[in-house]
């Protein structure tokens, strides 16, 4: 999966550049060792060549390393990040309402924060580190064998030992890292809930309780982190002991056999020890980062998609051309496993009717509105708008054909123009937007800033003004079917209600429509 996303050619180029770097760094050591063994006269004669080779190769290594890192961080890594972010966002955007209602927000936020951060920040470093130390390890093994042929026999034993240590360290560290990532989900979840319900928390004086709960989650989330740090220190100690043992063996062998290049061998063994330690930590880091990739892949593949294959019918551009809505024996629920919210509803709304649906709170008014938008599960019956069964219509086309003022609307952090044009197949002109905004007393809010280019941020409009903004947006759209879910719930003054009433009835003046 990693190779497919990163691109085979990009990875080969990166590894090739690192090979040049490692050769450029290692070869001068071997070259210098042979030079040291020459007679003083030969050394004197070849000093220029040695310096040239040394400097040239070092420069080549430096350039190759810079090129490899630049190529990976600016070319390969962004491709990996974009691909995973895209598949995660895609899965979430097309997830049905039932999935969003039943899935913990903390775990979804965690995918976007923790997992994507691991992919963005840790994979490039871990991958560069793993490949680099692997190549260095190979080069150091070669120099060790050149330096002390007999000590080379120790390498297979060293590899077996390292493999054994790694086979214990990797699963432990991997599981601890997963625990570390997952232990952060409750913190994110509580944070999101606290921000959403800040007013309630303050009103009921739950600040201490919330802080205490948050502290408990933070403490719990630190446990795997400390355990992981302990395991890493333990690994370092074990590998340092292995290196020390190897150094003792090499010195003993070399003293006994009087090998001339013992300096090179000792130099290599010290590097070999630290490279082995680094390889295991980097490799584990990489494996863990792959865990984040796997989790995102699982999420993308296992999240249900709202767009079922049968929902592919694209209605004509002029649909709905009359605004007739017919519910026939309809039962609605938020998922196929949940009990129905509305049962056996039969209702016919003729074109141009203005229908108000009343019911106690929780009786299913918003659910009825959501059903027309294809947001809830139709367990039984059919919903037909102007002769078309909405269950078979493509979701995007269905939603852009209907105008909605939702009960809990959301303003995008974008310009006023973009917020007003949202969902309109044919965006209204600037003049029209200014005209309607002025009529509803909202344009002054934006005029003193940057007009229609003003960025809509939280504090720019009050709750009630936001509702008026949604109504303005609805009035600017030219569809034959308008759905208003508690449109006056945030508005207080009777004058406003009268104005709104008028606007509703004036709306058909654009085109006759059903409300
Ligand atoms: N996202 C959801 N997932 C599961 N069940 C839900 C969801 N939203 C609402 N419900 C359930 O559906 C029922 C009807 O809710 P709905 O929001 O349609 O009521 P309503 O009539 O609009 O209420 P209100 O007047 O308070 O807006 C409620 O019992 C509620 O528990
Ligand atoms: Mg409602």
Short mmCIF file of C-alpha atoms and ligand atoms in Angstrom, two decimals:
data_model
loop_
_atom_site.label_atom_id
_atom_site.label_comp_id
_atom_site.label_asym_id
_atom_site.label_seq_id
_atom_site.Cartn_x
_atom_site.Cartn_y
_atom_site.Cartn_z
CA UNK A 1 0.00 0.00 0.00
CA UNK A 2 2.79 2.38 0.97
CA UNK A 3 4.74 1.70 -2.24
CA UNK A 4 1.62 2.13 -4.39
CA UNK A 5 0.72 5.48 -2.77
CA UNK A 6 4.28 6.83 -2.66
CA UNK A 7 5.03 5.81 -6.27
CA UNK A 8 7.59 3.16 -7.25
CA UNK A 9 9.73 5.53 -9.32
CA UNK A 10 9.90 8.17 -6.57
CA UNK A 11 11.04 5.58 -4.01
CA UNK A 12 13.69 4.07 -6.31
CA UNK A 13 15.09 7.56 -7.01
CA UNK A 14 15.21 8.29 -3.26
CA UNK A 15 16.99 5.00 -2.41
CA UNK A 16 19.48 5.53 -5.27
CA UNK A 17 20.41 8.99 -3.95
CA UNK A 18 20.87 7.59 -0.42
CA UNK A 19 23.14 4.83 -1.81
CA UNK A 20 25.36 7.54 -3.34
CA UNK A 21 25.45 9.29 0.04
CA UNK A 22 26.43 6.16 1.96
CA UNK A 23 29.16 5.23 -0.54
CA UNK A 24 30.39 8.85 -0.46
CA UNK A 25 30.63 8.75 3.34
CA UNK A 26 32.06 5.23 3.78
CA UNK A 27 34.56 4.88 0.94
CA UNK A 28 36.88 7.69 2.15
CA UNK A 29 37.36 5.76 5.45
CA UNK A 30 38.56 2.64 3.58
CA UNK A 31 40.67 4.79 1.27
CA UNK A 32 42.29 6.61 4.19
CA UNK A 33 43.04 3.33 5.95
CA UNK A 34 44.95 2.03 2.86
CA UNK A 35 46.79 5.38 2.65
CA UNK A 36 47.83 5.17 6.31
CA UNK A 37 49.37 1.75 5.66
CA UNK A 38 51.60 3.11 2.83
CA UNK A 39 55.27 4.08 3.33
CA UNK A 40 55.94 7.73 4.36
CA UNK A 41 57.33 8.52 0.87
CA UNK A 42 54.24 7.08 -0.87
CA UNK A 43 52.04 8.94 1.59
CA UNK A 44 53.81 12.20 0.76
CA UNK A 45 53.49 11.65 -3.01
CA UNK A 46 49.77 10.85 -2.93
CA UNK A 47 48.62 13.49 -0.42
CA UNK A 48 47.04 15.64 -3.17
CA UNK A 49 45.07 12.73 -4.66
CA UNK A 50 43.87 11.59 -1.22
CA UNK A 51 42.69 15.08 -0.28
CA UNK A 52 40.93 15.47 -3.66
CA UNK A 53 39.18 12.08 -3.40
CA UNK A 54 38.22 12.75 0.24
CA UNK A 55 36.81 16.20 -0.45
CA UNK A 56 35.14 15.20 -3.74
CA UNK A 57 33.37 12.20 -2.24
CA UNK A 58 32.28 14.16 0.85
CA UNK A 59 30.84 16.88 -1.36
CA UNK A 60 29.07 14.29 -3.52
CA UNK A 61 27.65 12.67 -0.36
CA UNK A 62 26.40 16.02 0.92
CA UNK A 63 24.68 16.85 -2.38
CA UNK A 64 23.15 13.36 -2.67
CA UNK A 65 21.80 13.52 0.89
CA UNK A 66 20.27 16.97 0.38
CA UNK A 67 18.74 15.85 -2.92
CA UNK A 68 17.34 12.64 -1.35
CA UNK A 69 15.73 14.51 1.57
CA UNK A 70 14.33 17.26 -0.65
CA UNK A 71 12.96 14.72 -3.11
CA UNK A 72 11.25 12.73 -0.34
CA UNK A 73 9.90 15.58 1.77
CA UNK A 74 8.75 17.78 -1.12
CA UNK A 75 7.85 15.14 -3.71
CA UNK A 76 6.94 11.79 -2.16
CA UNK A 77 5.67 12.73 1.33
CA UNK A 78 3.04 15.29 0.17
CA UNK A 79 1.69 12.69 -2.26
CA UNK A 80 1.26 10.20 0.62
CA UNK A 81 -0.37 12.83 2.88
CA UNK A 82 -2.76 14.05 0.17
CA UNK A 83 -3.79 10.53 -0.73
CA UNK A 84 -4.62 9.52 2.86
CA UNK A 85 -6.27 12.82 3.72
CA UNK A 86 -8.36 12.53 0.55
CA UNK A 87 -9.57 9.01 1.26
CA UNK A 88 -10.38 9.88 4.89
CA UNK A 89 -12.29 13.04 3.93
CA UNK A 90 -14.07 11.16 1.15
CA UNK A 91 -15.20 8.40 3.51
CA UNK A 92 -16.50 10.93 6.04
CA UNK A 93 -18.22 13.19 3.52
CA UNK A 94 -20.24 10.33 2.10
CA UNK A 95 -20.95 8.58 5.41
CA UNK A 96 -24.66 8.34 6.21
CA UNK A 97 -26.18 10.37 9.03
CA UNK A 98 -26.72 7.18 11.06
CA UNK A 99 -22.96 6.52 11.06
CA UNK A 100 -22.18 10.05 12.24
CA UNK A 101 -24.87 9.84 14.89
CA UNK A 102 -23.58 6.57 16.34
CA UNK A 103 -19.81 7.06 16.02
CA UNK A 104 -17.84 8.78 18.75
CA UNK A 105 -16.73 12.21 17.50
CA UNK A 106 -13.44 11.81 19.42
CA UNK A 107 -12.43 8.77 17.41
CA UNK A 108 -13.25 10.53 14.11
CA UNK A 109 -11.36 13.67 15.18
CA UNK A 110 -8.48 11.44 16.25
CA UNK A 111 -8.22 10.02 12.71
CA UNK A 112 -7.89 13.56 11.35
CA UNK A 113 -5.57 14.88 14.04
CA UNK A 114 -3.40 12.04 15.39
CA UNK A 115 -3.32 9.63 12.47
CA UNK A 116 -2.85 12.28 9.81
CA UNK A 117 -0.18 13.98 11.94
CA UNK A 118 1.68 10.66 12.16
CA UNK A 119 1.50 10.29 8.38
CA UNK A 120 2.47 13.91 7.72
CA UNK A 121 5.29 14.23 10.23
CA UNK A 122 6.54 10.82 11.29
CA UNK A 123 6.51 8.80 8.07
CA UNK A 124 8.97 11.02 6.17
CA UNK A 125 11.44 11.03 9.08
CA UNK A 126 11.01 7.34 9.92
CA UNK A 127 11.30 6.24 6.29
CA UNK A 128 14.40 8.36 5.59
CA UNK A 129 15.89 7.16 8.90
CA UNK A 130 15.17 3.46 8.28
CA UNK A 131 16.56 3.33 4.75
CA UNK A 132 19.56 5.48 5.67
CA UNK A 133 20.55 3.41 8.72
CA UNK A 134 19.99 0.16 6.81
CA UNK A 135 22.39 1.29 4.09
CA UNK A 136 24.88 2.60 6.65
CA UNK A 137 24.72 -0.71 8.49
CA UNK A 138 25.57 -2.55 5.28
CA UNK A 139 28.47 -0.18 4.59
CA UNK A 140 29.76 -0.50 8.17
CA UNK A 141 29.61 -4.30 7.93
CA UNK A 142 31.75 -4.14 4.77
CA UNK A 143 34.30 -1.85 6.46
CA UNK A 144 34.35 -4.13 9.51
CA UNK A 145 35.14 -7.13 7.31
CA UNK A 146 37.85 -5.15 5.46
CA UNK A 147 39.30 -3.93 8.77
CA UNK A 148 39.35 -7.31 10.50
CA UNK A 149 38.50 -10.34 8.36
CA UNK A 150 38.08 -12.63 11.34
CA UNK A 151 35.74 -10.21 13.14
CA UNK A 152 33.48 -10.38 10.09
CA UNK A 153 32.47 -13.84 11.33
CA UNK A 154 30.68 -12.04 14.19
CA UNK A 155 28.29 -10.30 11.78
CA UNK A 156 25.87 -13.24 11.18
CA UNK A 157 25.68 -13.79 14.95
CA UNK A 158 25.08 -10.10 15.44
CA UNK A 159 22.27 -10.20 12.86
CA UNK A 160 20.62 -13.17 14.59
CA UNK A 161 20.89 -11.41 17.95
CA UNK A 162 19.48 -8.18 16.57
CA UNK A 163 16.64 -10.06 14.89
CA UNK A 164 15.82 -11.75 18.18
CA UNK A 165 15.87 -8.48 20.15
CA UNK A 166 13.82 -6.77 17.47
CA UNK A 167 11.22 -9.56 17.37
CA UNK A 168 10.50 -8.85 21.04
CA UNK A 169 10.82 -5.09 20.89
CA UNK A 170 8.75 -4.44 17.77
CA UNK A 171 5.39 -5.99 18.86
CA UNK A 172 5.68 -4.49 22.36
CA UNK A 173 6.54 -1.06 21.07
CA UNK A 174 3.90 -1.28 18.32
CA UNK A 175 1.14 -2.12 20.80
CA UNK A 176 2.24 0.59 23.21
CA UNK A 177 2.25 3.13 20.40
CA UNK A 178 -1.28 2.12 19.39
CA UNK A 179 -2.39 2.42 23.01
CA UNK A 180 -0.68 5.81 23.11
CA UNK A 181 -2.63 7.01 20.07
CA UNK A 182 -5.94 5.56 21.22
CA UNK A 183 -5.59 6.87 24.77
CA UNK A 184 -5.77 10.37 23.32
CA UNK A 185 -9.27 9.86 21.81
CA UNK A 186 -11.14 10.47 25.14
CA UNK A 187 -9.23 13.76 25.61
CA UNK A 188 -10.24 14.96 22.14
CA UNK A 189 -13.80 13.73 22.69
CA UNK A 190 -14.15 15.56 26.01
CA UNK A 191 -12.59 18.67 24.52
CA UNK A 192 -15.05 18.72 21.60
CA UNK A 193 -18.00 18.12 23.95
CA UNK A 194 -16.82 20.83 26.37
CA UNK A 195 -16.46 23.39 23.60
CA UNK A 196 -19.90 22.54 22.23
CA UNK A 197 -21.53 22.70 25.63
CA UNK A 198 -19.44 25.48 27.16
CA UNK A 199 -22.49 27.54 28.09
CA UNK A 200 -24.08 24.55 29.87
CA UNK A 201 -20.83 23.68 31.68
CA UNK A 202 -20.56 27.24 32.98
CA UNK A 203 -24.23 27.57 33.85
CA UNK A 204 -24.24 24.46 36.02
CA UNK A 205 -20.79 25.14 37.48
CA UNK A 206 -19.29 21.94 36.06
CA UNK A 207 -15.90 23.54 35.35
CA UNK A 208 -14.08 21.68 38.16
CA UNK A 209 -15.74 18.39 37.27
CA UNK A 210 -14.84 18.79 33.59
CA UNK A 211 -11.26 19.78 34.41
CA UNK A 212 -10.92 16.79 36.74
CA UNK A 213 -12.25 14.45 34.05
CA UNK A 214 -9.89 15.96 31.51
CA UNK A 215 -6.93 15.53 33.89
CA UNK A 216 -7.82 11.88 34.43
CA UNK A 217 -7.87 11.30 30.67
CA UNK A 218 -4.53 13.10 30.29
CA UNK A 219 -2.93 10.99 33.04
CA UNK A 220 -4.33 7.79 31.48
CA UNK A 221 -2.99 8.85 28.08
CA UNK A 222 0.53 9.34 29.49
CA UNK A 223 0.85 5.75 30.76
CA UNK A 224 1.59 4.13 27.39
CA UNK A 225 3.92 7.02 26.55
CA UNK A 226 6.10 6.48 29.64
CA UNK A 227 6.08 2.71 29.15
CA UNK A 228 7.19 3.26 25.56
CA UNK A 229 10.04 5.52 26.69
CA UNK A 230 11.12 2.86 29.24
CA UNK A 231 11.10 0.13 26.59
CA UNK A 232 13.19 2.34 24.28
CA UNK A 233 15.78 2.97 27.01
CA UNK A 234 15.91 -0.77 27.71
CA UNK A 235 16.55 -1.42 24.02
CA UNK A 236 19.36 1.13 24.00
CA UNK A 237 21.00 -0.54 27.02
CA UNK A 238 20.80 -4.05 25.54
CA UNK A 239 22.25 -2.93 22.20
CA UNK A 240 25.06 -0.95 23.88
CA UNK A 241 25.99 -4.08 25.83
CA UNK A 242 26.01 -6.09 22.57
CA UNK A 243 28.28 -3.47 20.95
CA UNK A 244 30.63 -3.51 23.94
CA UNK A 245 30.83 -7.32 23.81
CA UNK A 246 31.59 -7.18 20.07
CA UNK A 247 34.32 -4.57 20.59
CA UNK A 248 35.96 -6.80 23.21
CA UNK A 249 35.84 -9.78 20.80
CA UNK A 250 37.38 -7.73 17.97
CA UNK A 251 40.18 -6.36 20.13
CA UNK A 252 40.97 -9.86 21.45
CA UNK A 253 40.95 -11.37 17.94
CA UNK A 254 43.07 -8.54 16.51
CA UNK A 255 45.64 -8.60 19.31
CA UNK A 256 45.93 -12.33 18.80
CA UNK A 257 46.20 -12.22 14.97
CA UNK A 258 47.97 -8.80 14.76
CA UNK A 259 45.62 -7.46 12.08
CA UNK A 260 46.99 -4.19 10.62
CA UNK A 261 43.62 -2.49 10.03
CA UNK A 262 42.28 -2.88 13.55
CA UNK A 263 41.59 0.91 13.76
CA UNK A 264 39.15 0.71 10.87
CA UNK A 265 37.43 -2.33 12.43
CA UNK A 266 37.06 -0.63 15.83
CA UNK A 267 35.77 2.53 14.21
CA UNK A 268 33.19 0.43 12.30
CA UNK A 269 32.02 -1.53 15.32
CA UNK A 270 31.18 1.63 17.26
CA UNK A 271 29.20 2.91 14.25
CA UNK A 272 27.64 -0.54 13.79
CA UNK A 273 26.33 -0.52 17.36
CA UNK A 274 24.70 2.90 17.15
CA UNK A 275 23.36 2.20 13.63
CA UNK A 276 21.74 -1.05 14.84
CA UNK A 277 20.04 0.79 17.68
CA UNK A 278 18.88 3.50 15.33
CA UNK A 279 17.67 0.98 12.76
CA UNK A 280 15.49 -0.82 15.27
CA UNK A 281 13.95 2.39 16.64
CA UNK A 282 13.39 3.86 13.18
CA UNK A 283 12.00 0.61 11.87
CA UNK A 284 9.56 0.43 14.78
CA UNK A 285 8.62 4.05 14.23
CA UNK A 286 7.94 3.25 10.59
CA UNK A 287 5.89 0.16 11.49
CA UNK A 288 3.84 2.29 13.89
CA UNK A 289 3.30 4.94 11.26
CA UNK A 290 2.11 2.18 8.94
CA UNK A 291 -0.39 1.37 11.72
CA UNK A 292 -1.86 4.86 11.30
CA UNK A 293 -2.05 4.21 7.55
CA UNK A 294 -3.83 0.91 8.15
CA UNK A 295 -6.31 2.56 10.50
CA UNK A 296 -7.13 5.23 7.91
CA UNK A 297 -7.43 2.56 5.21
CA UNK A 298 -9.79 0.51 7.45
CA UNK A 299 -11.84 3.62 8.18
CA UNK A 300 -12.09 4.49 4.47
CA UNK A 301 -13.01 0.95 3.46
CA UNK A 302 -15.35 0.07 6.33
CA UNK A 303 -17.26 3.33 6.71
CA UNK A 304 -20.65 2.78 5.07
CA UNK A 305 -21.36 4.98 2.08
CA UNK A 306 -24.54 6.95 1.88
CA UNK A 307 -24.57 6.70 -1.89
CA UNK A 308 -25.91 3.26 -2.60
CA UNK A 309 -25.41 1.96 -6.13
CA UNK A 310 -29.13 2.27 -6.89
CA UNK A 311 -29.05 6.00 -6.01
CA UNK A 312 -27.69 6.98 -9.36
CA UNK A 313 -30.64 8.51 -11.17
CA UNK A 314 -29.97 12.11 -12.17
CA UNK A 315 -33.18 14.16 -12.34
CA UNK A 316 -33.71 16.63 -15.20
CA UNK A 317 -32.34 20.15 -14.59
CA UNK A 318 -35.84 21.61 -14.30
CA UNK A 319 -36.94 19.07 -11.66
CA UNK A 320 -38.95 19.60 -9.45
CA UNK A 321 -41.02 21.71 -11.85
CA UNK A 322 -44.27 21.78 -9.86
CA UNK A 323 -43.42 21.09 -6.21
CA UNK A 324 -45.74 18.16 -5.50
CA UNK A 325 -44.67 15.93 -2.59
CA UNK A 326 -46.27 12.61 -1.81
CA UNK A 327 -45.48 10.29 1.12
CA UNK A 328 -47.07 6.85 0.72
CA UNK A 329 -47.12 4.61 3.79
CA UNK A 330 -43.63 5.80 4.80
CA UNK A 331 -41.67 4.65 7.86
CA UNK A 332 -38.44 6.51 8.63
CA UNK A 333 -35.50 5.65 10.89
CA UNK A 334 -31.90 6.76 11.42
CA UNK A 335 -30.50 3.35 10.45
CA UNK A 336 -31.92 -0.01 9.44
CA UNK A 337 -31.19 -1.39 12.93
CA UNK A 338 -32.98 1.45 14.78
CA UNK A 339 -36.71 1.57 15.52
CA UNK A 340 -38.71 3.84 13.18
CA UNK A 341 -39.14 7.48 14.22
CA UNK A 342 -42.16 7.94 11.94
CA UNK A 343 -44.45 5.06 10.95
CA UNK A 344 -46.92 4.55 8.09
CA UNK A 345 -47.15 8.19 7.06
CA UNK A 346 -49.30 8.99 4.05
CA UNK A 347 -49.43 12.63 3.00
CA UNK A 348 -49.91 14.50 -0.23
CA UNK A 349 -48.82 18.13 -0.64
CA UNK A 350 -50.11 19.78 -3.80
CA UNK A 351 -47.94 22.20 -5.82
CA UNK A 352 -47.87 25.72 -4.37
CA UNK A 353 -49.25 24.72 -0.94
CA UNK A 354 -47.80 26.29 2.16
CA UNK A 355 -47.92 23.52 4.74
CA UNK A 356 -46.99 23.81 8.40
CA UNK A 357 -46.32 20.64 10.36
CA UNK A 358 -46.83 20.87 14.10
CA UNK A 359 -45.88 18.34 16.73
CA UNK A 360 -44.37 18.11 20.16
CA UNK A 361 -40.63 18.14 20.45
CA UNK A 362 -39.04 14.90 19.33
CA UNK A 363 -42.10 13.91 17.32
CA UNK A 364 -40.14 13.72 14.07
CA UNK A 365 -40.61 17.04 12.26
CA UNK A 366 -36.90 17.44 11.46
CA UNK A 367 -36.74 13.76 10.51
CA UNK A 368 -39.51 14.35 7.96
CA UNK A 369 -37.55 17.26 6.47
CA UNK A 370 -34.39 15.10 6.44
CA UNK A 371 -36.24 12.34 4.59
CA UNK A 372 -36.98 14.68 1.67
CA UNK A 373 -33.23 15.34 1.47
CA UNK A 374 -32.43 11.63 1.51
CA UNK A 375 -30.63 11.91 4.87
CA UNK A 376 -32.56 9.26 6.76
CA UNK A 377 -33.33 5.65 6.05
CA UNK A 378 -36.72 5.00 4.41
CA UNK A 379 -37.64 1.65 5.93
CA UNK A 380 -40.92 1.31 4.08
CA UNK A 381 -43.03 3.20 1.53
CA UNK A 382 -42.10 5.80 -1.05
CA UNK A 383 -41.46 9.55 -1.12
CA UNK A 384 -42.30 10.93 -4.55
CA UNK A 385 -41.53 14.49 -5.61
CA UNK A 386 -42.98 15.55 -8.96
CA UNK A 387 -43.27 11.97 -10.16
CA UNK A 388 -39.79 10.82 -9.12
CA UNK A 389 -39.08 8.40 -6.27
CA UNK A 390 -36.32 10.14 -4.28
CA UNK A 391 -34.81 6.82 -3.10
CA UNK A 392 -33.31 6.36 -6.56
CA UNK A 393 -32.07 9.91 -7.07
CA UNK A 394 -28.43 10.89 -6.83
CA UNK A 395 -27.98 12.57 -3.42
CA UNK A 396 -26.15 15.67 -4.67
CA UNK A 397 -28.73 16.38 -7.39
CA UNK A 398 -31.62 15.80 -4.96
CA UNK A 399 -30.18 18.18 -2.33
CA UNK A 400 -29.33 20.94 -4.78
CA UNK A 401 -32.89 20.82 -6.16
CA UNK A 402 -34.49 21.69 -2.82
CA UNK A 403 -34.12 24.86 -0.72
CA UNK A 404 -33.66 24.29 3.02
CA UNK A 405 -33.50 26.44 6.12
CA UNK A 406 -32.27 23.90 8.68
CA UNK A 407 -33.04 23.90 12.39
CA UNK A 408 -29.34 24.05 13.26
CA UNK A 409 -27.72 25.67 10.26
CA UNK A 410 -23.98 26.04 9.91
CA UNK A 411 -22.13 28.97 8.40
CA UNK A 412 -18.95 28.16 6.56
CA UNK A 413 -15.79 30.05 7.37
CA UNK A 414 -15.83 31.61 3.93
CA UNK A 415 -16.96 34.82 2.27
CA UNK A 416 -20.54 36.08 2.57
CA UNK A 417 -20.87 35.54 -1.18
CA UNK A 418 -19.84 31.91 -0.96
CA UNK A 419 -22.13 31.24 2.00
CA UNK A 420 -25.08 32.72 0.12
CA UNK A 421 -24.36 30.86 -3.10
CA UNK A 422 -23.92 27.54 -1.31
CA UNK A 423 -25.84 24.75 -2.98
CA UNK A 424 -27.23 26.91 -5.80
CA UNK A 425 -26.63 25.43 -9.24
CA UNK A 426 -26.91 29.01 -10.58
CA UNK A 427 -25.40 31.41 -8.01
CA UNK A 428 -27.33 34.68 -7.61
CA UNK A 429 -25.70 37.92 -8.80
CA UNK A 430 -23.93 40.26 -6.33
CA UNK A 431 -26.63 42.89 -6.88
CA UNK A 432 -29.38 40.43 -5.99
CA UNK A 433 -27.50 39.29 -2.86
CA UNK A 434 -26.99 42.91 -1.71
CA UNK A 435 -30.65 43.72 -2.41
CA UNK A 436 -32.01 40.88 -0.27
CA UNK A 437 -29.41 41.36 2.49
CA UNK A 438 -30.28 45.07 2.64
CA UNK A 439 -33.99 44.29 2.74
CA UNK A 440 -33.43 42.08 5.81
CA UNK A 441 -31.16 44.58 7.53
CA UNK A 442 -28.04 42.45 7.33
CA UNK A 443 -26.03 44.24 4.70
CA UNK A 444 -24.90 46.97 7.11
CA UNK A 445 -23.11 44.23 9.07
CA UNK A 446 -20.93 43.47 6.06
CA UNK A 447 -20.83 46.87 4.34
CA UNK A 448 -18.56 48.35 6.99
CA UNK A 449 -16.15 45.45 6.45
CA UNK A 450 -15.49 44.06 2.99
CA UNK A 451 -19.02 43.77 1.62
CA UNK A 452 -19.74 40.37 0.08
CA UNK A 453 -16.06 39.43 0.48
CA UNK A 454 -16.29 39.64 4.29
CA UNK A 455 -15.17 36.46 5.95
CA UNK A 456 -18.00 34.93 7.95
CA UNK A 457 -16.56 34.18 11.40
CA UNK A 458 -18.32 33.17 14.60
CA UNK A 459 -18.74 36.59 16.17
CA UNK A 460 -19.87 38.45 13.07
CA UNK A 461 -23.56 37.52 13.36
CA UNK A 462 -25.72 36.85 16.41
CA UNK A 463 -27.71 33.60 16.62
CA UNK A 464 -30.86 35.30 15.36
CA UNK A 465 -28.97 37.10 12.61
CA UNK A 466 -27.56 33.79 11.48
CA UNK A 467 -31.10 32.48 11.13
CA UNK A 468 -32.04 35.54 9.06
CA UNK A 469 -28.96 34.85 6.93
CA UNK A 470 -30.22 31.31 6.25
CA UNK A 471 -33.61 32.70 5.28
CA UNK A 472 -31.94 35.21 2.93
CA UNK A 473 -30.05 32.32 1.38
CA UNK A 474 -33.31 30.42 0.91
CA UNK A 475 -34.97 33.43 -0.68
CA UNK A 476 -32.12 33.74 -3.18
CA UNK A 477 -32.55 30.20 -4.44
CA UNK A 478 -35.00 29.48 -7.18
CA UNK A 479 -36.32 26.02 -6.46
CA UNK A 480 -39.95 24.93 -6.45
CA UNK A 481 -39.69 23.24 -3.08
CA UNK A 482 -38.69 25.12 0.08
CA UNK A 483 -38.24 23.33 3.43
CA UNK A 484 -38.13 25.43 6.59
CA UNK A 485 -37.34 23.65 9.85
CA UNK A 486 -38.33 25.86 12.79
CA UNK A 487 -37.26 28.96 10.81
CA UNK A 488 -38.38 31.43 13.46
CA UNK A 489 -37.00 29.55 16.48
CA UNK A 490 -34.10 31.96 17.00
CA UNK A 491 -36.04 35.13 16.16
CA UNK A 492 -37.72 37.16 18.84
CA UNK A 493 -39.50 40.32 17.69
CA UNK A 494 -43.04 40.12 16.34
CA UNK A 495 -42.15 42.63 13.58
CA UNK A 496 -39.60 40.23 12.37
CA UNK A 497 -42.02 37.39 12.28
CA UNK A 498 -44.40 39.55 10.26
CA UNK A 499 -41.61 40.48 7.86
CA UNK A 500 -40.64 36.88 7.56
CA UNK A 501 -44.24 35.89 6.98
CA UNK A 502 -44.42 38.41 4.17
CA UNK A 503 -41.20 37.12 2.65
CA UNK A 504 -42.53 33.60 2.70
CA UNK A 505 -45.57 34.60 0.77
CA UNK A 506 -43.63 36.84 -1.50
CA UNK A 507 -41.30 33.96 -2.30
CA UNK A 508 -43.75 32.51 -4.79
CA UNK A 509 -43.50 35.77 -6.70
CA UNK A 510 -40.17 34.49 -8.03
CA UNK A 511 -41.88 31.29 -9.12
CA UNK A 512 -44.77 29.45 -7.61
CA UNK A 513 -43.32 27.08 -5.04
CA UNK A 514 -44.34 24.70 -2.29
CA UNK A 515 -43.23 25.59 1.24
N1 LIG B 1 -29.16 11.78 14.34
C1 LIG B 1 -30.05 11.02 14.98
N2 LIG B 1 -29.78 9.71 15.21
C2 LIG B 1 -30.66 8.92 15.84
N3 LIG B 1 -31.86 9.34 16.28
C3 LIG B 1 -32.20 10.62 16.10
C4 LIG B 1 -31.30 11.54 15.43
N4 LIG B 1 -31.90 12.73 15.37
C5 LIG B 1 -33.11 12.59 15.97
N5 LIG B 1 -33.28 11.33 16.40
C6 LIG B 1 -34.47 10.81 17.08
O1 LIG B 1 -35.60 10.97 16.23
C7 LIG B 1 -36.72 11.43 16.95
C8 LIG B 1 -37.32 12.62 16.25
O2 LIG B 1 -36.38 13.67 16.26
P1 LIG B 1 -36.61 15.03 15.44
O3 LIG B 1 -35.35 15.81 15.52
O4 LIG B 1 -37.11 14.69 14.09
O5 LIG B 1 -37.75 15.71 16.28
P2 LIG B 1 -38.40 17.14 16.09
O6 LIG B 1 -39.88 16.92 15.97
O7 LIG B 1 -37.77 17.88 14.98
O8 LIG B 1 -38.06 17.80 17.47
P3 LIG B 1 -37.79 19.35 17.81
O9 LIG B 1 -39.12 20.03 17.86
O10 LIG B 1 -37.15 19.31 19.14
O11 LIG B 1 -36.91 19.90 16.75
C9 LIG B 1 -36.25 11.75 18.36
O12 LIG B 1 -36.79 10.79 19.21
C10 LIG B 1 -34.75 11.63 18.33
O13 LIG B 1 -34.31 10.91 19.44
MG1 LIG B 2 -36.60 19.50 14.87
#
